[in-house]
Amino acid sequence: GAVVSQHPSRVICKSGTSVKIECRSLDFQATTMFWYRQFPKKSLMLMATSNEGSKATYEQGVEKDKFLINHASLTLSTLTVTSAHPEDSSFYICSASPTSGGYEQYFGPGTRLTVT
Amino acid sequence: DQQVKQNSPSLSVQEGRISILNCDYTNSMFDYFLWYKKYPAEGPTFLISISSIKDKNEDGRFTVFLNKSAKHLSLHIVPSQPGDSAVYFCAASHILDTGRRALTFGSGTRLQVQP
């Protein structure tokens, strides 16, 4: 149980285009999902908290107009990187907390974004 | 200001021996601590957790120890196996002012188990 999927696993796009990444909780409902970014050899950096039916909460320094988050249902959150630049190239990981409660987060497999 | 610190970026042990990964924290509001294992280009996998009211939790080869007074926790893997080679992240959970719960991660320790 507690499986989280991400799609796509890998994407290459050109500068100036937008890319959407999906995060799905497959066998549980998640009121809250999280989006992280990992730089090479660094820890996971929380970008934003995605709340079903309401606006996302962004961490300091994360541009909400650049990283659009939508949490339309209890099993799906999407992250759209708008007007992508090479410096947006990174490994993006989502996680989900079960609506049933608890402190654990279950992580997706990540999405490698490369902006050329 | 790093609230969760893993001071050893890497650790190498022989197969069959004990691996000890350490983690220190500064925020006394953390109420749960978790260890995650991560392979390259994959998401972290939950391993084991401990509540702040406990000092030990064991699950198979994995044991987590919490020393609340020292704000220190450790993950013991016995016996270590080559398949345990990965990056291990320590994470601490707490409730923010907004009422939502969040995780704060350490920088990770790369464990290499030599056959």
mmCIF file with all atom_site columns, C-alpha atoms in Angstrom:
data_model
loop_
_atom_site.group_PDB
_atom_site.id
_atom_site.type_symbol
_atom_site.label_atom_id
_atom_site.label_alt_id
_atom_site.label_comp_id
_atom_site.label_asym_id
_atom_site.label_entity_id
_atom_site.label_seq_id
_atom_site.pdbx_PDB_ins_code
_atom_site.Cartn_x
_atom_site.Cartn_y
_atom_site.Cartn_z
_atom_site.occupancy
_atom_site.B_iso_or_equiv
_atom_site.pdbx_formal_charge
_atom_site.auth_seq_id
_atom_site.auth_comp_id
_atom_site.auth_asym_id
_atom_site.auth_atom_id
_atom_site.pdbx_PDB_model_num
ATOM 1   C CA . GLY A 1 1   ? 0.000  0.000  0.000   1.00 0.00 ? 1   GLY A CA 1
ATOM 2   C CA . ALA A 1 2   ? 0.828  3.737  0.023   1.00 0.00 ? 2   ALA A CA 1
ATOM 3   C CA . VAL A 1 3   ? 2.052  3.975  -3.558  1.00 0.00 ? 3   VAL A CA 1
ATOM 4   C CA . VAL A 1 4   ? 2.665  7.338  -5.182  1.00 0.00 ? 4   VAL A CA 1
ATOM 5   C CA . SER A 1 5   ? 3.316  7.670  -8.894  1.00 0.00 ? 5   SER A CA 1
ATOM 6   C CA . GLN A 1 6   ? 4.766  10.520 -10.907 1.00 0.00 ? 6   GLN A CA 1
ATOM 7   C CA . HIS A 1 7   ? 4.526  11.188 -14.605 1.00 0.00 ? 7   HIS A CA 1
ATOM 8   C CA . PRO A 1 8   ? 6.605  11.699 -16.604 1.00 0.00 ? 8   PRO A CA 1
ATOM 9   C CA . SER A 1 9   ? 9.712  10.149 -15.078 1.00 0.00 ? 9   SER A CA 1
ATOM 10  C CA . ARG A 1 10  ? 11.934 12.109 -17.406 1.00 0.00 ? 10  ARG A CA 1
ATOM 11  C CA . VAL A 1 11  ? 11.298 15.120 -19.634 1.00 0.00 ? 11  VAL A CA 1
ATOM 12  C CA . ILE A 1 12  ? 13.424 17.327 -21.841 1.00 0.00 ? 12  ILE A CA 1
ATOM 13  C CA . CYS A 1 13  ? 12.007 20.643 -22.966 1.00 0.00 ? 13  CYS A CA 1
ATOM 14  C CA . LYS A 1 14  ? 13.191 23.817 -24.639 1.00 0.00 ? 14  LYS A CA 1
ATOM 15  C CA . SER A 1 15  ? 13.672 27.121 -22.850 1.00 0.00 ? 15  SER A CA 1
ATOM 16  C CA . GLY A 1 16  ? 10.506 29.154 -22.684 1.00 0.00 ? 16  GLY A CA 1
ATOM 17  C CA . THR A 1 17  ? 8.112  26.226 -22.804 1.00 0.00 ? 17  THR A CA 1
ATOM 18  C CA . SER A 1 18  ? 6.003  24.890 -19.938 1.00 0.00 ? 18  SER A CA 1
ATOM 19  C CA . VAL A 1 19  ? 6.092  21.415 -18.463 1.00 0.00 ? 19  VAL A CA 1
ATOM 20  C CA . LYS A 1 20  ? 3.460  19.696 -16.343 1.00 0.00 ? 20  LYS A CA 1
ATOM 21  C CA . ILE A 1 21  ? 4.336  16.976 -13.840 1.00 0.00 ? 21  ILE A CA 1
ATOM 22  C CA . GLU A 1 22  ? 1.616  14.791 -12.321 1.00 0.00 ? 22  GLU A CA 1
ATOM 23  C CA . CYS A 1 23  ? 1.652  13.209 -8.891  1.00 0.00 ? 23  CYS A CA 1
ATOM 24  C CA . ARG A 1 24  ? -0.906 10.551 -8.011  1.00 0.00 ? 24  ARG A CA 1
ATOM 25  C CA . SER A 1 25  ? -1.606 8.614  -4.849  1.00 0.00 ? 25  SER A CA 1
ATOM 26  C CA . LEU A 1 26  ? -2.669 5.227  -6.178  1.00 0.00 ? 26  LEU A CA 1
ATOM 27  C CA . ASP A 1 27  ? -4.172 3.425  -3.198  1.00 0.00 ? 27  ASP A CA 1
ATOM 28  C CA . PHE A 1 28  ? -4.994 6.146  -0.707  1.00 0.00 ? 28  PHE A CA 1
ATOM 29  C CA . GLN A 1 29  ? -6.481 9.611  -0.580  1.00 0.00 ? 29  GLN A CA 1
ATOM 30  C CA . ALA A 1 30  ? -4.224 12.538 0.136   1.00 0.00 ? 30  ALA A CA 1
ATOM 31  C CA . THR A 1 31  ? -5.579 15.890 1.246   1.00 0.00 ? 31  THR A CA 1
ATOM 32  C CA . THR A 1 32  ? -2.027 17.177 1.300   1.00 0.00 ? 32  THR A CA 1
ATOM 33  C CA . MET A 1 33  ? 0.724  16.599 -1.212  1.00 0.00 ? 33  MET A CA 1
ATOM 34  C CA . PHE A 1 34  ? 4.196  18.083 -1.206  1.00 0.00 ? 34  PHE A CA 1
ATOM 35  C CA . TRP A 1 35  ? 6.558  19.094 -3.987  1.00 0.00 ? 35  TRP A CA 1
ATOM 36  C CA . TYR A 1 36  ? 10.295 18.885 -3.461  1.00 0.00 ? 36  TYR A CA 1
ATOM 37  C CA . ARG A 1 37  ? 13.281 19.697 -5.584  1.00 0.00 ? 37  ARG A CA 1
ATOM 38  C CA . GLN A 1 38  ? 16.633 17.991 -5.260  1.00 0.00 ? 38  GLN A CA 1
ATOM 39  C CA . PHE A 1 39  ? 19.853 19.494 -6.538  1.00 0.00 ? 39  PHE A CA 1
ATOM 40  C CA . PRO A 1 40  ? 22.818 17.197 -7.225  1.00 0.00 ? 40  PRO A CA 1
ATOM 41  C CA . LYS A 1 41  ? 24.295 15.807 -4.008  1.00 0.00 ? 41  LYS A CA 1
ATOM 42  C CA . LYS A 1 42  ? 21.969 17.976 -1.930  1.00 0.00 ? 42  LYS A CA 1
ATOM 43  C CA . SER A 1 43  ? 19.029 17.321 0.315   1.00 0.00 ? 43  SER A CA 1
ATOM 44  C CA . LEU A 1 44  ? 15.374 17.553 -0.628  1.00 0.00 ? 44  LEU A CA 1
ATOM 45  C CA . MET A 1 45  ? 14.160 21.129 -0.684  1.00 0.00 ? 45  MET A CA 1
ATOM 46  C CA . LEU A 1 46  ? 10.457 21.622 0.001   1.00 0.00 ? 46  LEU A CA 1
ATOM 47  C CA . MET A 1 47  ? 9.007  23.899 -2.656  1.00 0.00 ? 47  MET A CA 1
ATOM 48  C CA . ALA A 1 48  ? 5.337  23.943 -1.768  1.00 0.00 ? 48  ALA A CA 1
ATOM 49  C CA . THR A 1 49  ? 2.505  22.177 -0.017  1.00 0.00 ? 49  THR A CA 1
ATOM 50  C CA . SER A 1 50  ? -0.449 21.304 -2.204  1.00 0.00 ? 50  SER A CA 1
ATOM 51  C CA . ASN A 1 51  ? -3.850 21.328 -0.500  1.00 0.00 ? 51  ASN A CA 1
ATOM 52  C CA . GLU A 1 52  ? -6.861 19.695 -2.141  1.00 0.00 ? 52  GLU A CA 1
ATOM 53  C CA . GLY A 1 53  ? -9.491 22.276 -2.996  1.00 0.00 ? 53  GLY A CA 1
ATOM 54  C CA . SER A 1 54  ? -7.448 25.284 -1.931  1.00 0.00 ? 54  SER A CA 1
ATOM 55  C CA . LYS A 1 55  ? -4.379 27.251 -2.906  1.00 0.00 ? 55  LYS A CA 1
ATOM 56  C CA . ALA A 1 56  ? -0.938 25.814 -2.479  1.00 0.00 ? 56  ALA A CA 1
ATOM 57  C CA . THR A 1 57  ? 1.395  27.107 0.211   1.00 0.00 ? 57  THR A CA 1
ATOM 58  C CA . TYR A 1 58  ? 4.786  28.064 -1.171  1.00 0.00 ? 58  TYR A CA 1
ATOM 59  C CA . GLU A 1 59  ? 8.057  28.084 0.732   1.00 0.00 ? 59  GLU A CA 1
ATOM 60  C CA . GLN A 1 60  ? 10.131 31.217 0.915   1.00 0.00 ? 60  GLN A CA 1
ATOM 61  C CA . GLY A 1 61  ? 12.011 31.945 -2.277  1.00 0.00 ? 61  GLY A CA 1
ATOM 62  C CA . VAL A 1 62  ? 9.793  29.773 -4.506  1.00 0.00 ? 62  VAL A CA 1
ATOM 63  C CA . GLU A 1 63  ? 7.988  31.760 -7.203  1.00 0.00 ? 63  GLU A CA 1
ATOM 64  C CA . LYS A 1 64  ? 4.322  30.810 -7.244  1.00 0.00 ? 64  LYS A CA 1
ATOM 65  C CA . ASP A 1 65  ? 3.840  32.195 -10.764 1.00 0.00 ? 65  ASP A CA 1
ATOM 66  C CA . LYS A 1 66  ? 6.694  30.067 -12.043 1.00 0.00 ? 66  LYS A CA 1
ATOM 67  C CA . PHE A 1 67  ? 5.731  26.838 -10.323 1.00 0.00 ? 67  PHE A CA 1
ATOM 68  C CA . LEU A 1 68  ? 1.976  26.463 -10.648 1.00 0.00 ? 68  LEU A CA 1
ATOM 69  C CA . ILE A 1 69  ? 0.397  23.848 -8.424  1.00 0.00 ? 69  ILE A CA 1
ATOM 70  C CA . ASN A 1 70  ? -3.069 22.414 -8.771  1.00 0.00 ? 70  ASN A CA 1
ATOM 71  C CA . HIS A 1 71  ? -4.588 19.830 -6.431  1.00 0.00 ? 71  HIS A CA 1
ATOM 72  C CA . ALA A 1 72  ? -7.862 19.086 -8.117  1.00 0.00 ? 72  ALA A CA 1
ATOM 73  C CA . SER A 1 73  ? -8.724 15.821 -6.390  1.00 0.00 ? 73  SER A CA 1
ATOM 74  C CA . LEU A 1 74  ? -7.759 13.746 -3.377  1.00 0.00 ? 74  LEU A CA 1
ATOM 75  C CA . THR A 1 75  ? -5.438 11.623 -5.513  1.00 0.00 ? 75  THR A CA 1
ATOM 76  C CA . LEU A 1 76  ? -3.893 14.065 -7.982  1.00 0.00 ? 76  LEU A CA 1
ATOM 77  C CA . SER A 1 77  ? -1.633 17.102 -7.739  1.00 0.00 ? 77  SER A CA 1
ATOM 78  C CA . THR A 1 78  ? 0.134  18.729 -10.666 1.00 0.00 ? 78  THR A CA 1
ATOM 79  C CA . LEU A 1 79  ? 3.187  20.964 -10.836 1.00 0.00 ? 79  LEU A CA 1
ATOM 80  C CA . THR A 1 80  ? 3.603  23.109 -13.930 1.00 0.00 ? 80  THR A CA 1
ATOM 81  C CA . VAL A 1 81  ? 6.970  24.731 -14.532 1.00 0.00 ? 81  VAL A CA 1
ATOM 82  C CA . THR A 1 82  ? 6.149  27.762 -16.659 1.00 0.00 ? 82  THR A CA 1
ATOM 83  C CA . SER A 1 83  ? 8.537  29.447 -19.085 1.00 0.00 ? 83  SER A CA 1
ATOM 84  C CA . ALA A 1 84  ? 11.235 26.970 -18.164 1.00 0.00 ? 84  ALA A CA 1
ATOM 85  C CA . HIS A 1 85  ? 14.890 27.983 -18.108 1.00 0.00 ? 85  HIS A CA 1
ATOM 86  C CA . PRO A 1 86  ? 18.025 25.810 -17.921 1.00 0.00 ? 86  PRO A CA 1
ATOM 87  C CA . GLU A 1 87  ? 18.387 26.654 -14.224 1.00 0.00 ? 87  GLU A CA 1
ATOM 88  C CA . ASP A 1 88  ? 15.034 24.928 -13.634 1.00 0.00 ? 88  ASP A CA 1
ATOM 89  C CA . SER A 1 89  ? 16.671 21.642 -14.637 1.00 0.00 ? 89  SER A CA 1
ATOM 90  C CA . SER A 1 90  ? 16.463 19.436 -11.584 1.00 0.00 ? 90  SER A CA 1
ATOM 91  C CA . PHE A 1 91  ? 14.943 16.349 -9.996  1.00 0.00 ? 91  PHE A CA 1
ATOM 92  C CA . TYR A 1 92  ? 11.403 17.057 -8.821  1.00 0.00 ? 92  TYR A CA 1
ATOM 93  C CA . ILE A 1 93  ? 9.815  14.715 -6.268  1.00 0.00 ? 93  ILE A CA 1
ATOM 94  C CA . CYS A 1 94  ? 6.320  14.721 -4.864  1.00 0.00 ? 94  CYS A CA 1
ATOM 95  C CA . SER A 1 95  ? 5.024  13.119 -1.701  1.00 0.00 ? 95  SER A CA 1
ATOM 96  C CA . ALA A 1 96  ? 1.602  12.551 -0.229  1.00 0.00 ? 96  ALA A CA 1
ATOM 97  C CA . SER A 1 97  ? 0.214  12.318 3.282   1.00 0.00 ? 97  SER A CA 1
ATOM 98  C CA . PRO A 1 98  ? -2.812 10.047 3.752   1.00 0.00 ? 98  PRO A CA 1
ATOM 99  C CA . THR A 1 99  ? -6.055 11.848 4.559   1.00 0.00 ? 99  THR A CA 1
ATOM 100 C CA . SER A 1 100 ? -6.591 9.266  7.297   1.00 0.00 ? 100 SER A CA 1
ATOM 101 C CA . GLY A 1 101 ? -3.932 11.089 9.261   1.00 0.00 ? 101 GLY A CA 1
ATOM 102 C CA . GLY A 1 102 ? -0.406 10.493 10.466  1.00 0.00 ? 102 GLY A CA 1
ATOM 103 C CA . TYR A 1 103 ? 2.926  12.114 9.988   1.00 0.00 ? 103 TYR A CA 1
ATOM 104 C CA . GLU A 1 104 ? 4.366  9.920  7.274   1.00 0.00 ? 104 GLU A CA 1
ATOM 105 C CA . GLN A 1 105 ? 4.852  11.073 3.724   1.00 0.00 ? 105 GLN A CA 1
ATOM 106 C CA . TYR A 1 106 ? 5.050  8.632  0.846   1.00 0.00 ? 106 TYR A CA 1
ATOM 107 C CA . PHE A 1 107 ? 7.197  9.676  -2.055  1.00 0.00 ? 107 PHE A CA 1
ATOM 108 C CA . GLY A 1 108 ? 6.848  9.342  -5.779  1.00 0.00 ? 108 GLY A CA 1
ATOM 109 C CA . PRO A 1 109 ? 9.745  8.119  -7.924  1.00 0.00 ? 109 PRO A CA 1
ATOM 110 C CA . GLY A 1 110 ? 10.657 11.627 -9.076  1.00 0.00 ? 110 GLY A CA 1
ATOM 111 C CA . THR A 1 111 ? 10.807 13.450 -12.406 1.00 0.00 ? 111 THR A CA 1
ATOM 112 C CA . ARG A 1 112 ? 14.072 14.462 -14.029 1.00 0.00 ? 112 ARG A CA 1
ATOM 113 C CA . LEU A 1 113 ? 13.549 17.749 -15.874 1.00 0.00 ? 113 LEU A CA 1
ATOM 114 C CA . THR A 1 114 ? 16.152 18.951 -18.341 1.00 0.00 ? 114 THR A CA 1
ATOM 115 C CA . VAL A 1 115 ? 15.676 22.347 -19.973 1.00 0.00 ? 115 VAL A CA 1
ATOM 116 C CA . THR A 1 116 ? 17.800 22.950 -23.044 1.00 0.00 ? 116 THR A CA 1
ATOM 117 C CA . ASP B 2 1   ? 19.723 27.544 9.581   1.00 0.00 ? 1   ASP B CA 1
ATOM 118 C CA . GLN B 2 2   ? 19.798 23.780 9.265   1.00 0.00 ? 2   GLN B CA 1
ATOM 119 C CA . GLN B 2 3   ? 17.383 22.306 11.771  1.00 0.00 ? 3   GLN B CA 1
ATOM 120 C CA . VAL B 2 4   ? 18.240 18.708 10.880  1.00 0.00 ? 4   VAL B CA 1
ATOM 121 C CA . LYS B 2 5   ? 21.877 17.839 10.365  1.00 0.00 ? 5   LYS B CA 1
ATOM 122 C CA . GLN B 2 6   ? 23.612 14.742 9.104   1.00 0.00 ? 6   GLN B CA 1
ATOM 123 C CA . ASN B 2 7   ? 27.262 15.562 9.603   1.00 0.00 ? 7   ASN B CA 1
ATOM 124 C CA . SER B 2 8   ? 28.674 12.524 7.827   1.00 0.00 ? 8   SER B CA 1
ATOM 125 C CA . PRO B 2 9   ? 28.186 12.798 4.074   1.00 0.00 ? 9   PRO B CA 1
ATOM 126 C CA . SER B 2 10  ? 29.363 9.227  3.565   1.00 0.00 ? 10  SER B CA 1
ATOM 127 C CA . LEU B 2 11  ? 29.966 5.968  5.401   1.00 0.00 ? 11  LEU B CA 1
ATOM 128 C CA . SER B 2 12  ? 31.570 2.731  4.262   1.00 0.00 ? 12  SER B CA 1
ATOM 129 C CA . VAL B 2 13  ? 31.154 -0.575 6.117   1.00 0.00 ? 13  VAL B CA 1
ATOM 130 C CA . GLN B 2 14  ? 31.855 -4.225 5.445   1.00 0.00 ? 14  GLN B CA 1
ATOM 131 C CA . GLU B 2 15  ? 29.032 -6.619 4.693   1.00 0.00 ? 15  GLU B CA 1
ATOM 132 C CA . GLY B 2 16  ? 27.755 -8.258 7.857   1.00 0.00 ? 16  GLY B CA 1
ATOM 133 C CA . ARG B 2 17  ? 28.929 -5.457 10.137  1.00 0.00 ? 17  ARG B CA 1
ATOM 134 C CA . ILE B 2 18  ? 26.832 -2.758 11.762  1.00 0.00 ? 18  ILE B CA 1
ATOM 135 C CA . SER B 2 19  ? 26.089 0.534  10.002  1.00 0.00 ? 19  SER B CA 1
ATOM 136 C CA . ILE B 2 20  ? 25.383 3.497  12.259  1.00 0.00 ? 20  ILE B CA 1
ATOM 137 C CA . LEU B 2 21  ? 23.993 6.645  10.705  1.00 0.00 ? 21  LEU B CA 1
ATOM 138 C CA . ASN B 2 22  ? 23.674 9.736  12.862  1.00 0.00 ? 22  ASN B CA 1
ATOM 139 C CA . CYS B 2 23  ? 21.385 12.735 12.852  1.00 0.00 ? 23  CYS B CA 1
ATOM 140 C CA . ASP B 2 24  ? 21.180 15.841 15.051  1.00 0.00 ? 24  ASP B CA 1
ATOM 141 C CA . TYR B 2 25  ? 18.364 18.342 15.319  1.00 0.00 ? 25  TYR B CA 1
ATOM 142 C CA . THR B 2 26  ? 17.799 21.708 16.922  1.00 0.00 ? 26  THR B CA 1
ATOM 143 C CA . ASN B 2 27  ? 14.031 22.233 16.983  1.00 0.00 ? 27  ASN B CA 1
ATOM 144 C CA . SER B 2 28  ? 12.437 20.812 20.122  1.00 0.00 ? 28  SER B CA 1
ATOM 145 C CA . MET B 2 29  ? 9.011  21.038 18.454  1.00 0.00 ? 29  MET B CA 1
ATOM 146 C CA . PHE B 2 30  ? 9.794  18.038 16.260  1.00 0.00 ? 30  PHE B CA 1
ATOM 147 C CA . ASP B 2 31  ? 7.546  15.206 17.447  1.00 0.00 ? 31  ASP B CA 1
ATOM 148 C CA . TYR B 2 32  ? 8.315  12.406 15.006  1.00 0.00 ? 32  TYR B CA 1
ATOM 149 C CA . PHE B 2 33  ? 11.509 11.381 13.304  1.00 0.00 ? 33  PHE B CA 1
ATOM 150 C CA . LEU B 2 34  ? 11.773 9.325  10.155  1.00 0.00 ? 34  LEU B CA 1
ATOM 151 C CA . TRP B 2 35  ? 14.495 7.657  8.133   1.00 0.00 ? 35  TRP B CA 1
ATOM 152 C CA . TYR B 2 36  ? 14.253 7.394  4.378   1.00 0.00 ? 36  TYR B CA 1
ATOM 153 C CA . LYS B 2 37  ? 16.423 5.450  1.949   1.00 0.00 ? 37  LYS B CA 1
ATOM 154 C CA . LYS B 2 38  ? 17.032 6.827  -1.516  1.00 0.00 ? 38  LYS B CA 1
ATOM 155 C CA . TYR B 2 39  ? 18.584 5.346  -4.638  1.00 0.00 ? 39  TYR B CA 1
ATOM 156 C CA . PRO B 2 40  ? 19.783 7.635  -7.475  1.00 0.00 ? 40  PRO B CA 1
ATOM 157 C CA . ALA B 2 41  ? 16.988 8.955  -9.695  1.00 0.00 ? 41  ALA B CA 1
ATOM 158 C CA . GLU B 2 42  ? 14.305 7.503  -7.422  1.00 0.00 ? 42  GLU B CA 1
ATOM 159 C CA . GLY B 2 43  ? 12.082 8.947  -4.729  1.00 0.00 ? 43  GLY B CA 1
ATOM 160 C CA . PRO B 2 44  ? 12.871 8.296  -1.051  1.00 0.00 ? 44  PRO B CA 1
ATOM 161 C CA . THR B 2 45  ? 11.477 5.129  0.502   1.00 0.00 ? 45  THR B CA 1
ATOM 162 C CA . PHE B 2 46  ? 10.241 5.220  4.068   1.00 0.00 ? 46  PHE B CA 1
ATOM 163 C CA . LEU B 2 47  ? 12.252 2.920  6.344   1.00 0.00 ? 47  LEU B CA 1
ATOM 164 C CA . ILE B 2 48  ? 11.424 3.446  9.983   1.00 0.00 ? 48  ILE B CA 1
ATOM 165 C CA . SER B 2 49  ? 10.184 6.153  12.317  1.00 0.00 ? 49  SER B CA 1
ATOM 166 C CA . ILE B 2 50  ? 10.116 6.986  15.998  1.00 0.00 ? 50  ILE B CA 1
ATOM 167 C CA . SER B 2 51  ? 7.905  9.152  18.141  1.00 0.00 ? 51  SER B CA 1
ATOM 168 C CA . SER B 2 52  ? 9.582  11.748 20.344  1.00 0.00 ? 52  SER B CA 1
ATOM 169 C CA . ILE B 2 53  ? 8.130  10.033 23.402  1.00 0.00 ? 53  ILE B CA 1
ATOM 170 C CA . LYS B 2 54  ? 10.079 6.858  22.705  1.00 0.00 ? 54  LYS B CA 1
ATOM 171 C CA . ASP B 2 55  ? 13.784 6.133  22.744  1.00 0.00 ? 55  ASP B CA 1
ATOM 172 C CA . LYS B 2 56  ? 13.957 3.069  20.531  1.00 0.00 ? 56  LYS B CA 1
ATOM 173 C CA . ASN B 2 57  ? 12.073 1.480  17.683  1.00 0.00 ? 57  ASN B CA 1
ATOM 174 C CA . GLU B 2 58  ? 13.098 -1.726 15.986  1.00 0.00 ? 58  GLU B CA 1
ATOM 175 C CA . ASP B 2 59  ? 12.007 -3.252 12.681  1.00 0.00 ? 59  ASP B CA 1
ATOM 176 C CA . GLY B 2 60  ? 13.958 -6.248 11.483  1.00 0.00 ? 60  GLY B CA 1
ATOM 177 C CA . ARG B 2 61  ? 17.542 -5.252 10.759  1.00 0.00 ? 61  ARG B CA 1
ATOM 178 C CA . PHE B 2 62  ? 16.772 -1.564 11.356  1.00 0.00 ? 62  PHE B CA 1
ATOM 179 C CA . THR B 2 63  ? 16.715 0.104  14.765  1.00 0.00 ? 63  THR B CA 1
ATOM 180 C CA . VAL B 2 64  ? 16.327 3.797  15.446  1.00 0.00 ? 64  VAL B CA 1
ATOM 181 C CA . PHE B 2 65  ? 17.503 5.280  18.721  1.00 0.00 ? 65  PHE B CA 1
ATOM 182 C CA . LEU B 2 66  ? 16.427 8.688  19.990  1.00 0.00 ? 66  LEU B CA 1
ATOM 183 C CA . ASN B 2 67  ? 18.269 10.677 22.646  1.00 0.00 ? 67  ASN B CA 1
ATOM 184 C CA . LYS B 2 68  ? 15.927 13.576 23.229  1.00 0.00 ? 68  LYS B CA 1
ATOM 185 C CA . SER B 2 69  ? 18.116 15.390 25.742  1.00 0.00 ? 69  SER B CA 1
ATOM 186 C CA . ALA B 2 70  ? 20.983 15.411 23.259  1.00 0.00 ? 70  ALA B CA 1
ATOM 187 C CA . LYS B 2 71  ? 18.661 16.058 20.307  1.00 0.00 ? 71  LYS B CA 1
ATOM 188 C CA . HIS B 2 72  ? 20.294 13.161 18.540  1.00 0.00 ? 72  HIS B CA 1
ATOM 189 C CA . LEU B 2 73  ? 19.040 10.094 16.747  1.00 0.00 ? 73  LEU B CA 1
ATOM 190 C CA . SER B 2 74  ? 20.741 7.243  15.010  1.00 0.00 ? 74  SER B CA 1
ATOM 191 C CA . LEU B 2 75  ? 19.830 4.452  12.631  1.00 0.00 ? 75  LEU B CA 1
ATOM 192 C CA . HIS B 2 76  ? 21.488 1.080  13.148  1.00 0.00 ? 76  HIS B CA 1
ATOM 193 C CA . ILE B 2 77  ? 21.507 -1.513 10.383  1.00 0.00 ? 77  ILE B CA 1
ATOM 194 C CA . VAL B 2 78  ? 22.573 -4.990 11.472  1.00 0.00 ? 78  VAL B CA 1
ATOM 195 C CA . PRO B 2 79  ? 23.803 -6.938 9.623   1.00 0.00 ? 79  PRO B CA 1
ATOM 196 C CA . SER B 2 80  ? 24.597 -4.607 6.746   1.00 0.00 ? 80  SER B CA 1
ATOM 197 C CA . GLN B 2 81  ? 24.046 -5.956 3.249   1.00 0.00 ? 81  GLN B CA 1
ATOM 198 C CA . PRO B 2 82  ? 25.331 -4.692 -0.122  1.00 0.00 ? 82  PRO B CA 1
ATOM 199 C CA . GLY B 2 83  ? 21.725 -3.907 -1.083  1.00 0.00 ? 83  GLY B CA 1
ATOM 200 C CA . ASP B 2 84  ? 21.627 -1.377 1.751   1.00 0.00 ? 84  ASP B CA 1
ATOM 201 C CA . SER B 2 85  ? 23.999 0.856  -0.223  1.00 0.00 ? 85  SER B CA 1
ATOM 202 C CA . ALA B 2 86  ? 22.058 4.073  -0.800  1.00 0.00 ? 86  ALA B CA 1
ATOM 203 C CA . VAL B 2 87  ? 21.656 7.591  0.547   1.00 0.00 ? 87  VAL B CA 1
ATOM 204 C CA . TYR B 2 88  ? 19.868 7.737  3.882   1.00 0.00 ? 88  TYR B CA 1
ATOM 205 C CA . PHE B 2 89  ? 17.931 10.833 4.863   1.00 0.00 ? 89  PHE B CA 1
ATOM 206 C CA . CYS B 2 90  ? 16.910 11.700 8.375   1.00 0.00 ? 90  CYS B CA 1
ATOM 207 C CA . ALA B 2 91  ? 13.669 13.705 8.546   1.00 0.00 ? 91  ALA B CA 1
ATOM 208 C CA . ALA B 2 92  ? 11.806 15.405 11.369  1.00 0.00 ? 92  ALA B CA 1
ATOM 209 C CA . SER B 2 93  ? 8.094  16.082 11.460  1.00 0.00 ? 93  SER B CA 1
ATOM 210 C CA . HIS B 2 94  ? 6.321  18.949 13.185  1.00 0.00 ? 94  HIS B CA 1
ATOM 211 C CA . ILE B 2 95  ? 3.172  21.005 12.965  1.00 0.00 ? 95  ILE B CA 1
ATOM 212 C CA . LEU B 2 96  ? 3.612  24.514 11.583  1.00 0.00 ? 96  LEU B CA 1
ATOM 213 C CA . ASP B 2 97  ? 1.793  27.682 12.669  1.00 0.00 ? 97  ASP B CA 1
ATOM 214 C CA . THR B 2 98  ? -0.640 27.100 9.808   1.00 0.00 ? 98  THR B CA 1
ATOM 215 C CA . GLY B 2 99  ? -1.688 23.801 11.366  1.00 0.00 ? 99  GLY B CA 1
ATOM 216 C CA . ARG B 2 100 ? -0.202 21.731 8.591   1.00 0.00 ? 100 ARG B CA 1
ATOM 217 C CA . ARG B 2 101 ? 2.404  19.089 9.206   1.00 0.00 ? 101 ARG B CA 1
ATOM 218 C CA . ALA B 2 102 ? 5.732  19.275 7.395   1.00 0.00 ? 102 ALA B CA 1
ATOM 219 C CA . LEU B 2 103 ? 8.966  17.333 7.162   1.00 0.00 ? 103 LEU B CA 1
ATOM 220 C CA . THR B 2 104 ? 12.420 18.833 7.431   1.00 0.00 ? 104 THR B CA 1
ATOM 221 C CA . PHE B 2 105 ? 15.182 16.748 5.877   1.00 0.00 ? 105 PHE B CA 1
ATOM 222 C CA . GLY B 2 106 ? 18.843 16.381 6.672   1.00 0.00 ? 106 GLY B CA 1
ATOM 223 C CA . SER B 2 107 ? 21.412 16.504 3.880   1.00 0.00 ? 107 SER B CA 1
ATOM 224 C CA . GLY B 2 108 ? 21.766 12.727 3.702   1.00 0.00 ? 108 GLY B CA 1
ATOM 225 C CA . THR B 2 109 ? 24.501 10.164 4.301   1.00 0.00 ? 109 THR B CA 1
ATOM 226 C CA . ARG B 2 110 ? 25.698 7.952  1.493   1.00 0.00 ? 110 ARG B CA 1
ATOM 227 C CA . LEU B 2 111 ? 26.161 4.414  2.820   1.00 0.00 ? 111 LEU B CA 1
ATOM 228 C CA . GLN B 2 112 ? 28.328 1.975  0.933   1.00 0.00 ? 112 GLN B CA 1
ATOM 229 C CA . VAL B 2 113 ? 28.357 -1.647 2.077   1.00 0.00 ? 113 VAL B CA 1
ATOM 230 C CA . GLN B 2 114 ? 31.383 -3.493 0.765   1.00 0.00 ? 114 GLN B CA 1
ATOM 231 C CA . PRO B 2 115 ? 30.902 -7.186 -0.079  1.00 0.00 ? 115 PRO B CA 1
#
